[in-house]
Coordinates of C-alpha atoms and ligand atoms in Angstrom, one line a residue:
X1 CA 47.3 112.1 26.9
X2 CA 50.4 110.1 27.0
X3 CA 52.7 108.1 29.4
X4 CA 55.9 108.2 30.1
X5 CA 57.0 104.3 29.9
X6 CA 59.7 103.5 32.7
X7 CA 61.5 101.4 30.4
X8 CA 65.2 102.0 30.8
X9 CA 67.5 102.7 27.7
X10 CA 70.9 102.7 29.0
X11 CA 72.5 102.2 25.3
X12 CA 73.6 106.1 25.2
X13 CA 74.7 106.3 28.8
X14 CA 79.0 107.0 28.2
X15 CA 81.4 105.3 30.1
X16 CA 82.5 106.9 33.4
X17 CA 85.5 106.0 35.3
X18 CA 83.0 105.0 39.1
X19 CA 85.9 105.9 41.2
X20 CA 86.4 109.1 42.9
X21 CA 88.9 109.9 45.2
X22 CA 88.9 113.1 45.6
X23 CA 86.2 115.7 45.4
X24 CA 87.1 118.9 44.0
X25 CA 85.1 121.6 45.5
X26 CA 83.6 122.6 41.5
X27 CA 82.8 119.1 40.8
X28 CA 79.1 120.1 41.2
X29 CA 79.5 123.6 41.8
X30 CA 76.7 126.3 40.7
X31 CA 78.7 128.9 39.4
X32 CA 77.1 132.4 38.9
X33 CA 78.4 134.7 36.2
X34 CA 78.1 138.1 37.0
X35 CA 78.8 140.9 34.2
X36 CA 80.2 143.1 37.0
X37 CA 78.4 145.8 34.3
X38 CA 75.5 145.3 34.9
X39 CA 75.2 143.4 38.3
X40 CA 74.6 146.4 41.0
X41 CA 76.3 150.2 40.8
X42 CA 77.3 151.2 44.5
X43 CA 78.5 154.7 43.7
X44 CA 76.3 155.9 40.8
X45 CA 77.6 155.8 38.2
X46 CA 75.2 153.9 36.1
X47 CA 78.1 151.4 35.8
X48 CA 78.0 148.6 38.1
X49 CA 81.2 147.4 40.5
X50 CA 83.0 145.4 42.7
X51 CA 81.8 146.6 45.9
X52 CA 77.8 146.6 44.3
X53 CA 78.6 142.7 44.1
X54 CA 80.0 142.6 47.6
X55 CA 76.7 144.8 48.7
X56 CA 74.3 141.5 47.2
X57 CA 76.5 138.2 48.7
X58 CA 73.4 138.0 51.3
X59 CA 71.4 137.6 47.9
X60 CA 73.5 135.4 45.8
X61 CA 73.8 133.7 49.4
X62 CA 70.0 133.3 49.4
X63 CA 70.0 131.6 46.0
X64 CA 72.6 128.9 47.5
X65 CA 75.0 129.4 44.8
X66 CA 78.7 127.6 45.1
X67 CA 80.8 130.0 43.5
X68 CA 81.3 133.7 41.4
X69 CA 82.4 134.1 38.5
X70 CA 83.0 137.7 37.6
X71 CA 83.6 138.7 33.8
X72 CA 86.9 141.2 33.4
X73 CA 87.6 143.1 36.2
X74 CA 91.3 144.3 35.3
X75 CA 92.3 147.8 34.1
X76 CA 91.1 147.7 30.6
X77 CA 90.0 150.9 28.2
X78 CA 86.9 149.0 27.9
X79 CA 86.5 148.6 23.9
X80 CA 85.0 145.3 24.7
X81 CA 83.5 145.9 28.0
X82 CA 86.8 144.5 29.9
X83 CA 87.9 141.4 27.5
X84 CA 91.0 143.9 26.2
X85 CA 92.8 144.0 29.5
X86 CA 95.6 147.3 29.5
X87 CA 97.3 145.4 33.1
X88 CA 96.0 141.7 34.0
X89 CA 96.9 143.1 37.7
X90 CA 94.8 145.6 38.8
X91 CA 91.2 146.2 38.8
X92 CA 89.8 149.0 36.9
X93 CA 88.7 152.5 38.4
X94 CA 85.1 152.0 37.2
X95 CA 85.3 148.4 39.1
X96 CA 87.0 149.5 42.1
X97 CA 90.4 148.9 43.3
X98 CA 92.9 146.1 44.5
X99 CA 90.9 146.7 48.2
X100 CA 87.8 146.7 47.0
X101 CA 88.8 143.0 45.5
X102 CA 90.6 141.7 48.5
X103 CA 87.2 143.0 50.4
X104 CA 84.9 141.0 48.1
X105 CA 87.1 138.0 48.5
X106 CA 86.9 137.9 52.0
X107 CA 83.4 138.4 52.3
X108 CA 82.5 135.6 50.0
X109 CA 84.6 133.1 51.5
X110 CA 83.2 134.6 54.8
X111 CA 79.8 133.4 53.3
X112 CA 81.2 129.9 52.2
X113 CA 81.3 130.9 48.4
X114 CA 84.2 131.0 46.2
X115 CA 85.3 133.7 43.7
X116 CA 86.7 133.0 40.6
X117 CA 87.7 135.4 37.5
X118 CA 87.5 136.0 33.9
X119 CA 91.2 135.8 32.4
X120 CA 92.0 137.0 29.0
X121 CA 95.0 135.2 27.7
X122 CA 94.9 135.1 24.1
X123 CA 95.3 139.5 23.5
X124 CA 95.7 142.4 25.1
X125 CA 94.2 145.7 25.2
X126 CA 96.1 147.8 22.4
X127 CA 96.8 150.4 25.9
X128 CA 98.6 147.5 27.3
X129 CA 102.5 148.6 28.3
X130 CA 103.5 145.8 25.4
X131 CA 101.1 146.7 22.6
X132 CA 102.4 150.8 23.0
X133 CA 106.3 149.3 23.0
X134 CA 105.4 147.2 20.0
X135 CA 104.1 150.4 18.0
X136 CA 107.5 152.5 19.2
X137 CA 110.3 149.6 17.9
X138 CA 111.0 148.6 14.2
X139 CA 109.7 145.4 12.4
X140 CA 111.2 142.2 13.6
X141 CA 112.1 143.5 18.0
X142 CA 111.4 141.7 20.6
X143 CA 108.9 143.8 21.3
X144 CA 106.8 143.2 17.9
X145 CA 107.2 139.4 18.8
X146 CA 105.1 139.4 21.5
X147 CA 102.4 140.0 19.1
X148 CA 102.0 139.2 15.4
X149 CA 103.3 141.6 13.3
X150 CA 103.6 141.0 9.5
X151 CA 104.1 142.7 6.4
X152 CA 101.2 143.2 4.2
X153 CA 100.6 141.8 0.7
X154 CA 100.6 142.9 -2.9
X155 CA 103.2 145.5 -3.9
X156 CA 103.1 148.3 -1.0
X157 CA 102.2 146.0 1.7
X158 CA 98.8 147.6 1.7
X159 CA 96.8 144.3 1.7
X160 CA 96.3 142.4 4.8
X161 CA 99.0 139.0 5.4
X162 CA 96.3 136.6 4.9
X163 CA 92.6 136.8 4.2
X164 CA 91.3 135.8 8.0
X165 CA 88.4 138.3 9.2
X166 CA 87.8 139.1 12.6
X167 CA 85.2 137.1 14.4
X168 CA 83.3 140.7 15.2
X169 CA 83.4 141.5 11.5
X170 CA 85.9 143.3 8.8
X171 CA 89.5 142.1 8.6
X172 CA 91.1 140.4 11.6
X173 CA 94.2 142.4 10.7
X174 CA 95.2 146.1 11.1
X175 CA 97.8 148.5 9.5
X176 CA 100.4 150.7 11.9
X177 CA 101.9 153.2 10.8
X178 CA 106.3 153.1 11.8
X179 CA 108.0 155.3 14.3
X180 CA 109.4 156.8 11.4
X181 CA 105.6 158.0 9.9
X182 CA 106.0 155.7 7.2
X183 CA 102.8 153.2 6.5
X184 CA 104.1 149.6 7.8
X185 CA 103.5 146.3 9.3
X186 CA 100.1 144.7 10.0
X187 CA 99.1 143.1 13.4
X188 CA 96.6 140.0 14.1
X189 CA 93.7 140.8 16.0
X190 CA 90.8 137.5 15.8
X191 CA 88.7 139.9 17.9
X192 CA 88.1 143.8 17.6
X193 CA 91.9 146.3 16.5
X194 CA 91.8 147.2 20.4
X195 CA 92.3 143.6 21.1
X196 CA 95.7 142.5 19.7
X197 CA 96.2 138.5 19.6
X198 CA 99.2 137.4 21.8
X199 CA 102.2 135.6 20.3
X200 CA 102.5 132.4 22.8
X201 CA 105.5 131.4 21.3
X202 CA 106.6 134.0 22.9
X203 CA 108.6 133.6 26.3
X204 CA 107.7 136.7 28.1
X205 CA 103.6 136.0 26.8
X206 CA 104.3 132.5 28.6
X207 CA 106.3 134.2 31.8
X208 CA 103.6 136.8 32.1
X209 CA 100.3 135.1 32.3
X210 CA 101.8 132.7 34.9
X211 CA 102.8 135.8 37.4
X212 CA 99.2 136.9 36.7
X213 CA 97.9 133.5 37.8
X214 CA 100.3 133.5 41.1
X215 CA 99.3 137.1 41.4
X216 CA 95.5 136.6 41.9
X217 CA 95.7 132.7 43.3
X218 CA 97.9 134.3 46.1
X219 CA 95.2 137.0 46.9
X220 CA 92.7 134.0 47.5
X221 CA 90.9 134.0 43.9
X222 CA 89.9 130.4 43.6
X223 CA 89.9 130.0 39.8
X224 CA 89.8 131.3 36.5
X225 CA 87.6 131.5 33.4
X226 CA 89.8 131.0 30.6
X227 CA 88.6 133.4 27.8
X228 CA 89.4 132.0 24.4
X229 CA 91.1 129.1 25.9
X230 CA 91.1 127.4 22.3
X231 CA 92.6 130.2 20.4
X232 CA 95.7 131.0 22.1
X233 CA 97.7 129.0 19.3
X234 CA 98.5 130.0 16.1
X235 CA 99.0 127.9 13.5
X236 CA 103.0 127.9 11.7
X237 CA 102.9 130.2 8.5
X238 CA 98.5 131.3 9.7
X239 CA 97.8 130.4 6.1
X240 CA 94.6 131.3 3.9
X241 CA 91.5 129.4 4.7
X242 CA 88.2 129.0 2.8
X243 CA 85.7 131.1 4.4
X244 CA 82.6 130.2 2.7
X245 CA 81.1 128.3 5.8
X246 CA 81.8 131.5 8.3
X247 CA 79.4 133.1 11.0
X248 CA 80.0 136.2 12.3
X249 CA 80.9 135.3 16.2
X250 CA 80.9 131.9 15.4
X251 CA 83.7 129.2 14.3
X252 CA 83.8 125.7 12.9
X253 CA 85.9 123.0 13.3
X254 CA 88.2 123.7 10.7
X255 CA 88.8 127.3 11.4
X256 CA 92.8 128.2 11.4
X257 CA 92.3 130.8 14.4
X258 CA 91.2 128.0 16.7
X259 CA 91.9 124.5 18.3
X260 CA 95.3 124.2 17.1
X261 CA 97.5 121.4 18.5
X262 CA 100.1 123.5 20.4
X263 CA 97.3 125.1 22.6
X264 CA 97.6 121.8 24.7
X265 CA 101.2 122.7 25.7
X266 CA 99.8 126.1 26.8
X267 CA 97.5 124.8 29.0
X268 CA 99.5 122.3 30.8
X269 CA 102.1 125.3 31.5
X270 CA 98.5 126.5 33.3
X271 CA 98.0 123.7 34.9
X272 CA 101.4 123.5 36.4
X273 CA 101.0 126.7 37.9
X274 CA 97.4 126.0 39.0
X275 CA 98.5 122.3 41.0
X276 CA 100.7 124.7 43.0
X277 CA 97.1 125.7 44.5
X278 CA 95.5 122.2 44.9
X279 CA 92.0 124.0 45.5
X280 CA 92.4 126.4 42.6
X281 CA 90.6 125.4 39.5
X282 CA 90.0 126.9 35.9
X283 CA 87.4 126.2 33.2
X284 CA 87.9 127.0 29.6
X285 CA 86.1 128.7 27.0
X286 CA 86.1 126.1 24.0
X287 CA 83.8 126.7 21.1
X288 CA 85.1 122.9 19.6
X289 CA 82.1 120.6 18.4
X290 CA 84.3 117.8 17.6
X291 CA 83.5 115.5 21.3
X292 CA 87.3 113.8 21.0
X293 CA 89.1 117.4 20.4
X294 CA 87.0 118.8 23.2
X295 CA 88.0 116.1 25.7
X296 CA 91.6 116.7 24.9
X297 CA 91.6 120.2 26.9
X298 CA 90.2 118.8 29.9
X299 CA 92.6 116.2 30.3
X300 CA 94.1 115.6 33.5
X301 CA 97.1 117.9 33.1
X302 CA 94.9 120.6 31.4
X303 CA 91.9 122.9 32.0
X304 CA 89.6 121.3 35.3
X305 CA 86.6 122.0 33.5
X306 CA 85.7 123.2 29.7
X307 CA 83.0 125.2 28.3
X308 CA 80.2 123.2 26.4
X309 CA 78.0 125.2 24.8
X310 CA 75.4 122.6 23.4
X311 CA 72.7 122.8 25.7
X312 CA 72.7 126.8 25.0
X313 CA 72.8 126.0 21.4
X314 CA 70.2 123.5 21.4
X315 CA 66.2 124.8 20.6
X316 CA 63.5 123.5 23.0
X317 CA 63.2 120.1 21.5
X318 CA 63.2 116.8 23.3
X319 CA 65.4 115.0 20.6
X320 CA 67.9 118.2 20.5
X321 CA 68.3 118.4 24.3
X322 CA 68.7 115.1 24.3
X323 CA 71.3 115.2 22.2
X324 CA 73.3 118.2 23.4
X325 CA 72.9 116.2 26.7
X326 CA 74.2 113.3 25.1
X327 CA 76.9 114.7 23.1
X328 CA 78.5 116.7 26.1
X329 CA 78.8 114.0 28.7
X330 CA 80.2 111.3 26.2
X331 CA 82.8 114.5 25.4
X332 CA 84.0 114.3 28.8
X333 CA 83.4 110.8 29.4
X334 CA 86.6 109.8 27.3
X335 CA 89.1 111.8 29.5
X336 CA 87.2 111.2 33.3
X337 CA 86.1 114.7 32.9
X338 CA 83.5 116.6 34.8
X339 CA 79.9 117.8 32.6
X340 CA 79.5 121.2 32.7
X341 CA 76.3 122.8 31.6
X342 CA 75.2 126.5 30.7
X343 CA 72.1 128.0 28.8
X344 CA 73.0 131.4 28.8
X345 CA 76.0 133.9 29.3
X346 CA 76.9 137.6 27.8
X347 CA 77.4 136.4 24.6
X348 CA 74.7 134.4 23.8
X349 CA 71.0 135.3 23.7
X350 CA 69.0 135.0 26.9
X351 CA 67.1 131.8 27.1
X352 CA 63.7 133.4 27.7
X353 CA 63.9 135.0 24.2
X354 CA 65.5 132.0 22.4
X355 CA 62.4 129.9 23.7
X356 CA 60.0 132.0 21.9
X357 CA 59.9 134.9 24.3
X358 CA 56.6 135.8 26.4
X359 CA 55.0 133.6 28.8
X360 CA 55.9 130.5 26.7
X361 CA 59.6 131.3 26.7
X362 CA 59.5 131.4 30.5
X363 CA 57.7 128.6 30.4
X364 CA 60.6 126.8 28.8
X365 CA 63.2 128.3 30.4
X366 CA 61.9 126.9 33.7
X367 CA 61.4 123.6 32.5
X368 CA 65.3 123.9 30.7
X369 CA 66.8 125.3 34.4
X370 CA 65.2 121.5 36.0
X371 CA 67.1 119.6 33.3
X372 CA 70.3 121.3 34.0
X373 CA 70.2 121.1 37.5
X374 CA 69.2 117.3 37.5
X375 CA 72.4 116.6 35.4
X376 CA 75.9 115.3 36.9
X377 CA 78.8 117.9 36.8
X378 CA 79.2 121.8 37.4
X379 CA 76.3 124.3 36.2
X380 CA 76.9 128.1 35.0
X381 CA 74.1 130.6 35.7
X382 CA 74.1 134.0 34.0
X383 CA 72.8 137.0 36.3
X384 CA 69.5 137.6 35.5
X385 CA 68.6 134.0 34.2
X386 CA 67.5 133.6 37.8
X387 CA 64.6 136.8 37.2
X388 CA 63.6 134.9 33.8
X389 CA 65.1 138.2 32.5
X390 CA 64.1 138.5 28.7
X391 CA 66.6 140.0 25.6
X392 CA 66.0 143.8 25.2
X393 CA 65.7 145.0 22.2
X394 CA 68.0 148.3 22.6
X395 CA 67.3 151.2 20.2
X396 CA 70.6 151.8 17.7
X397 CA 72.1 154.9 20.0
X398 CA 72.1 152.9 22.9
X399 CA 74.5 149.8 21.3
X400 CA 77.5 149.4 23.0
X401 CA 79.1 146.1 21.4
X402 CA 82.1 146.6 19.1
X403 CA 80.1 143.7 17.0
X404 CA 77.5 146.6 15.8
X405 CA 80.0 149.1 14.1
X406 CA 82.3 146.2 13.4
X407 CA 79.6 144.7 11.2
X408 CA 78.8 148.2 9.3
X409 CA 75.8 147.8 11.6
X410 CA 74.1 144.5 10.5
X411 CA 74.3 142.6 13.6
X412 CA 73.0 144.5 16.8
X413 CA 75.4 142.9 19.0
X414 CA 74.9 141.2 22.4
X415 CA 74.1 144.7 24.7
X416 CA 70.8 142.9 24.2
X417 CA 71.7 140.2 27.2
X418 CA 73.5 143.0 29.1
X419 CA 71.1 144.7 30.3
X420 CA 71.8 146.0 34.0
X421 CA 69.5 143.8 36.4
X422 CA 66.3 145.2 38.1
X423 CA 66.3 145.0 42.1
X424 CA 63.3 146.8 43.4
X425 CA 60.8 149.3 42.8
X426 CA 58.6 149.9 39.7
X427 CA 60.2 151.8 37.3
X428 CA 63.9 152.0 35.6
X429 CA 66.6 152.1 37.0
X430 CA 64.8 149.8 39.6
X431 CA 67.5 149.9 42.3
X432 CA 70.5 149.2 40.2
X433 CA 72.3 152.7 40.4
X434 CA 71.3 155.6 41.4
X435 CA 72.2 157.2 38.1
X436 CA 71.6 156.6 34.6
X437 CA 72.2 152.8 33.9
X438 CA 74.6 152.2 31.2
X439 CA 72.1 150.3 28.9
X440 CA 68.3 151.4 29.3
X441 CA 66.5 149.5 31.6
X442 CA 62.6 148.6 29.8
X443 CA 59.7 150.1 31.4
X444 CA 58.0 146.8 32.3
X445 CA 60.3 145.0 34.7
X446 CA 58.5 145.9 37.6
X447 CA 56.8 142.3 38.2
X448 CA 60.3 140.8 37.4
X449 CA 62.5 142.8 40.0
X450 CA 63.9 140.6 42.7
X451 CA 61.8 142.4 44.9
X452 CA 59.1 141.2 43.3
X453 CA 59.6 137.4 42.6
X454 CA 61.6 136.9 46.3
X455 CA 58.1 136.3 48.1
X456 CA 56.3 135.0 45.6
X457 CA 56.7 131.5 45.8
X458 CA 55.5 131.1 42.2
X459 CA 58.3 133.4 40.6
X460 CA 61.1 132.1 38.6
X461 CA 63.1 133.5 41.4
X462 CA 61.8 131.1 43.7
X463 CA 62.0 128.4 41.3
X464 CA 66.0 129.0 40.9
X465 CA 65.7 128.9 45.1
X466 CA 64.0 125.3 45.8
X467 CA 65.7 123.5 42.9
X468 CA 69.3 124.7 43.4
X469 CA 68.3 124.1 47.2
X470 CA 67.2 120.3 46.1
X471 CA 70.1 119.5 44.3
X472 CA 72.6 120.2 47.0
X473 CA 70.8 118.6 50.1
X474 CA 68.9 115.8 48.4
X475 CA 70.7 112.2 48.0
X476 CA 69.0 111.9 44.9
X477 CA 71.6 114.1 42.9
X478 CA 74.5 111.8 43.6
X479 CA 76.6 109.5 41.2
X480 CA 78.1 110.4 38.1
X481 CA 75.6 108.3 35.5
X482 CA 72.3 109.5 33.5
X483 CA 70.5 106.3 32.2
X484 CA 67.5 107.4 29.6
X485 CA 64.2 106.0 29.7
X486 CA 61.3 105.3 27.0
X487 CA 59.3 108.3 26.4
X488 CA 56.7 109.8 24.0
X489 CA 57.4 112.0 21.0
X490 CA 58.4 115.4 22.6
X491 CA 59.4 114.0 25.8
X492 CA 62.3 112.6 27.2
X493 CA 63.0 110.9 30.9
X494 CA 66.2 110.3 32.6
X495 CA 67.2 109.2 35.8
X496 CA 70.4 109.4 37.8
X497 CA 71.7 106.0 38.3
X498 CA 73.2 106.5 41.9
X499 CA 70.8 108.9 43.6
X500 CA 67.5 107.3 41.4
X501 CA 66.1 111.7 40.6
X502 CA 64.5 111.2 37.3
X503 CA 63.6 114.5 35.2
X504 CA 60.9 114.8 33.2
X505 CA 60.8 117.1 30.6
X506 CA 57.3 118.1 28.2
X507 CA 58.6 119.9 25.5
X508 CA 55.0 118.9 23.7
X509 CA 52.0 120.9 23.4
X510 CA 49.5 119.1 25.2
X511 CA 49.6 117.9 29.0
X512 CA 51.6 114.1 29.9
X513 CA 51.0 111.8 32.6
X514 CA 53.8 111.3 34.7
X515 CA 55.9 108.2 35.5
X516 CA 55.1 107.2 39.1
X517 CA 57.3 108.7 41.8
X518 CA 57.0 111.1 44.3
X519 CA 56.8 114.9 42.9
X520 CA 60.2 116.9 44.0
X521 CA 59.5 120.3 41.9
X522 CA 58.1 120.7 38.7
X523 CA 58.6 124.0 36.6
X524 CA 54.8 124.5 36.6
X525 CA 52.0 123.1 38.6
X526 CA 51.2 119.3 38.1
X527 CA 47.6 118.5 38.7
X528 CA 46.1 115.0 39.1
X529 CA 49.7 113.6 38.2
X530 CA 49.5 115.5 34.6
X531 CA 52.8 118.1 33.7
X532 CA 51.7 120.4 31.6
X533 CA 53.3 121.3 27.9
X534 CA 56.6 123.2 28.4
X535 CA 57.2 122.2 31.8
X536 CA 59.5 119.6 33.7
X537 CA 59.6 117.8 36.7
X538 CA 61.6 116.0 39.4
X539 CA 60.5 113.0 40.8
X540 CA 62.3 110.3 43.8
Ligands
NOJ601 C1 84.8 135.6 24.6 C2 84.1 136.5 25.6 O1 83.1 135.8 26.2 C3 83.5 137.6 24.8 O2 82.6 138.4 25.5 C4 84.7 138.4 24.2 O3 84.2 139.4 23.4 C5 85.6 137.6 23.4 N1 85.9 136.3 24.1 C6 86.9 138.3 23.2 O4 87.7 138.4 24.4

C-alpha cells in the first residue's frame, strides 16, 4: 500500500493570464454531443430526430448538462451520416424540419441549456445545388472553382492530379465525366467522392458559409462545431507528399490537406461574423499535435474554443494522462485560451472498450470521467458515455460507415460507437424507436438502459449525475490553475489552485491510501481511506 505525498510540483503548471473579465457562458460548459442518429426516434423510423431530442430535455436536464451539441442536422443524402450537407439551411426530412428546430430551440433555452450545431465547412454533399452546376459547366467556370477541379496526369488525364488518398481510404480524387460524355477533369475530395472539398479561395464559398452562420445565429442556435476546422485550406499548387507515415482516419503534422497557414484568415472571417452575436461561440475540430500551431486557431480573433483530442488518445496510464493533461492546457495557455477536454465522440472508439472493455473498462472510464471533470475549461460528453455504453461489435451487413467499403473492407468503421442508445425495458430496441433501430441494438443492455442505472445510485449514470452536479455548485472547481503533486508510480494527484479540489486518480493494480481531505466522490467505493486500483477520487 502506498501514499499519495502532498508535495506540490508546480514546475508543469503553464502560464495563465489570472484576469478574467468576462465570462463566456462555454468557459466551463458541459457540452453533450448527441448523434441525432442514434439519440431517440419519435416517429419510428428506427432513425432517431429532432423532436426525439426535444422529447428527452427533462433527461439531459437531469444530468445538469450546459449545452447540446447535435452532429449534422441539414438536408444531406446521408453518405456520411449527415457530414455531406446537400443545403447548410434546412434540416433534413429524416431529422425533422425548420419547426421542429425552432421547437427544440426554444425548449432548451426554456430549460436554461444552450444548443449548438455541427457545421460542415470544408465540402459539400456532391447533391449540393453547386457540386450538380459544377458537373453541368466546362473546365475552368466559375462554377468548377468553387471546388477543385483538375486535370489528370499521365497522357489521357486518366491518373489522379497528385498522389493524396482520401482519409477514409482509396484516392482522395475522383474522375467526371464532361457535359459533352467525354472522360474529363478530376475533383478533390479528403473525405469520401460524395463529399467534395470546398475551394475557400473562392468568394461565393466565403459569402455562403457566413449567410449560413447569420442564418442559424438569427434563429437562436448559440454556436457551432466546426467540422474539419483545420482543413479548409489548401495549400498553392496541393503538391505530392510522402505518405509512408499515413493512418487511415488519421493525419500528422506534416500532412498537405491540413493546418495550412491561410486557414487562420478563414477563421477570422468566422469570427467576425460570430462577434456580431457576443454570446455565440464556436469550437473547432483540430486534429494538430504540434501545442504552438494548435494555439494559433484559438486566438482571440479565431475559433472560442478548439478540439484537443489527447486525453481521448491517451491509454489509462498515469504518466500518459498526465501528459495529455499537460500537453493540452500549456497548448492553450500561450494564446489565454480555454481547456477543452473529450474522451469520446462518433469517431473515436468508446472509452469503455478502449480501457480494456468489461468491468475493468468501466472501471476506468469512471475514474477517466472524475479527471475530466476536475479540470479547468469546457468538457464534451458523447451520448451514451453517460450509460458506460461499450463499442459493439456489428456483424459486416449491418456497417454503415463509408470507411468500410472505402477501405476494400479492412477497417470496420466507427458504426461501432453509433449504436442507438438503450432507454428502458429489457430487450432491443429498448425504448429507442418503435421500429427497427438503424444499427442493431446487443441483447445485453438491459442493466445499462437509463431506466436501469437512474435509481441506482451505484450506476455510471448516477456517477455522471453527482459529479457533473459537484462541479457546477461546489467552490472548489474555480480558478483557471492545476498544480501537480508527488505521487506513486501509477498515480497522479492534482489540485486546483483557486478552489483547492484535488483528484486522485489509481490507474495501478493494487489499492492506495489517500492524501488527507475530505472525500467529495470517488469512482468506486473508498473504504478505510483506501481507493481502489482503477478508480479516482475528489477530495476538499
Ligand atoms: C469529422 C467528423 O467528425 C466525421 O464524422 C466526418 O466523417 C468527417 N469530419 C468528414 O466530415
Amino acid at each position: 500500500m502506498r501514499d499519495v505525498s502532498d508535495a506540490p510540483d508546480t514546475s508543469a503548471t503553464p502560464d495563465r493570464p489570472s484576469e478574467v473579465t468576462v465570462e463566456p457562458w462555454w468557459l466551463d460548459a458541459i457540452f453533450y454531443q448527441v448523434y441525432p442518429r442514434s439519440f431517440a426516434d419519435s416517429d419510428g423510423d428506427g432513425v432517431g430526430d429532432l423532436t426525439g431530442v426535444e422529447n428527452m430535455l427533462g433527461y439531459l436536464e437531469l444530468l445538469g448538462v450546459n449545452a447540446l451539441w447535435l452532429s449534422p442536422v441539414m438536408r444531406s443524402p446521408m453518405a456520411d451520416h449527415g457530414y455531406d450537407v446537400s443545403d447548410p439551411r434546412d434540416i433534413d426530412p429524416l431529422f425533422g424540419d425548420l419547426a421542429a428546430m425552432d421547437s427544440l430551440v426554444a425548449a432548451a433555452h426554456a430549460r436554461g441549456m444552450k444548443v449548438t450545431m455541427d457545421l460542415v465547412p470544408n465540402h459539400t454533399s456532391i447533391e449540393h445545388r453547386w457540386f450538380r452546376e459544377a458537373l453541368a459547366s466546362p473546365p475552368g467556370s466559375p462554377e468548377r472553382e468553387r471546388y477543385f477541379f483538375r486535370d489528370g496526369r499521365g497522357p489521357d488525364g486518366s491518373e489522379p492530379p497528385n498522389n493524396w488518398p482520401s482519409i477514409f481510404g482509396g484516392p482522395a480524387w475522383t474522375r467526371v465525366t464532361e457535359p459533352d460524355g467525354s472522360p474529363g477533369q478530376w475533383y478533390l475530395h479528403i473525405f469520401a467522392p460524395e463529399q467534395p472539398d470546398l475551394n475557400w479561395d473562392d468568394p461565393d464559398v466565403v459569402a455562403d458559409l457566413h449567410a449560413t452562420l447569420r442564418f442559424w445565429l438569427d434563429r437562436g442556435i448559440d454556436g457551432f462545431r466546426i467540422d474539419v476546422a483545420h482543413g479548409m485550406a489548401k495549400p498553392a499548387g496541393l503538391p505530392d507528399h510522402d505518405w509512408s507515415d499515413n493512418e487511415l482516419l488519421h493525419n500528422t503534422d506534416d500532412d498537405p490537406r491540413f493546418d495550412n497557414p491561410e486557414v487562420h484568415e478563414i477563421h477570422r472571417g468566422i469570427r467576425k461574423v460570430l462577434d456580431e452575436y457576443p454570446e455565440a461561440m464556436t469550437v473547432g475540430e483540430i486534429w494538430v499535435r504540434d501545442n504552438e500551431r494548435f494555439g494559433e486557431y484559438i486566438r482571440p480573433d479565431e475559433l472560442h474554443l478548439g478540439f484537443n483530442f489527447r486525453l481521448a488518445e491517451a491509454p489509462f496510464a498515469a504518466d500518459d494522462v498526465r501528459a495529455a493533461i499537460e500537453q493540452s492546457l500549456a497548448a492553450v495557455a500561450q494564446v489565454g485560451g480555454t481547456p477543452t477536454w473529450t474522451l469520446s465522440n462518433h469517431d473515436v472508439e468508446r472509452e469503455v472498450t478502449r480501457y480494456g472493455g468489461g468491468a475493468v473498462g468501466r472501471d476506468r472510464a469512471r475514474a477517466m470521467l472524475l479527471v475530466e471533470l476536475a479540470l479547468p475549461g469546457a468538457v464534451f460528453l458523447y451520448n451514451g458515455a453517460e450509460l458506460g455504453l461499450p463499442n459493439v461489435d456489428l456483424p459486416d451487413d449491418a456497417l454503415q460507415d463509408p470507411v468500410w467499403e472505402r477501405s476494400g473492407r479492412t477497417e470496420r468503421g466507427r458504426d461501432g460507437c453509433r449504436v442507438p442508445l438503450p432507454w428502458k425495458g429489457t430487450e432491443p430496441p429498448y425504448g429507442f424507436t418503435t421500429g427497427q433501430p438503424w444499427l442493431p441494438m446487443p441483447d445485453d443492455w438491459a442493466p445499462l438502459t437509463v431506466e436501469a442505472q437512474l435509481e441506482d445510485v451505484t450506476s455510471t449514470l448516477s456517477l455522471y449525475r453527482s459529479a457533473i452536479e459537484l462541479r457546477a455548485n461546489r467552490p472548489e472547481f474555480a480558478g483557471p490553475e492545476v498544480d501537480w503533486y508527488g505521487s506513486p508510480a501509477g498515480c497522479f494527484a492534482f489540485r486546483r489552485r483557486e478552489g483547492g479540489l484535488t483528484c486522485v486518480l489509481n490507474a495501478t493494480s493494487g489499492p492506495i491510501m489517500l492524501p488527507p481531505g475530505t472525500l467529495l466522490l470517488s469512482s468506486s467505493p473508498v473504504v478505510e481511506g483506501q481507493l481502489p486500483p482503477d478508480s479516482a477520487a475528489w477530495l476538499i
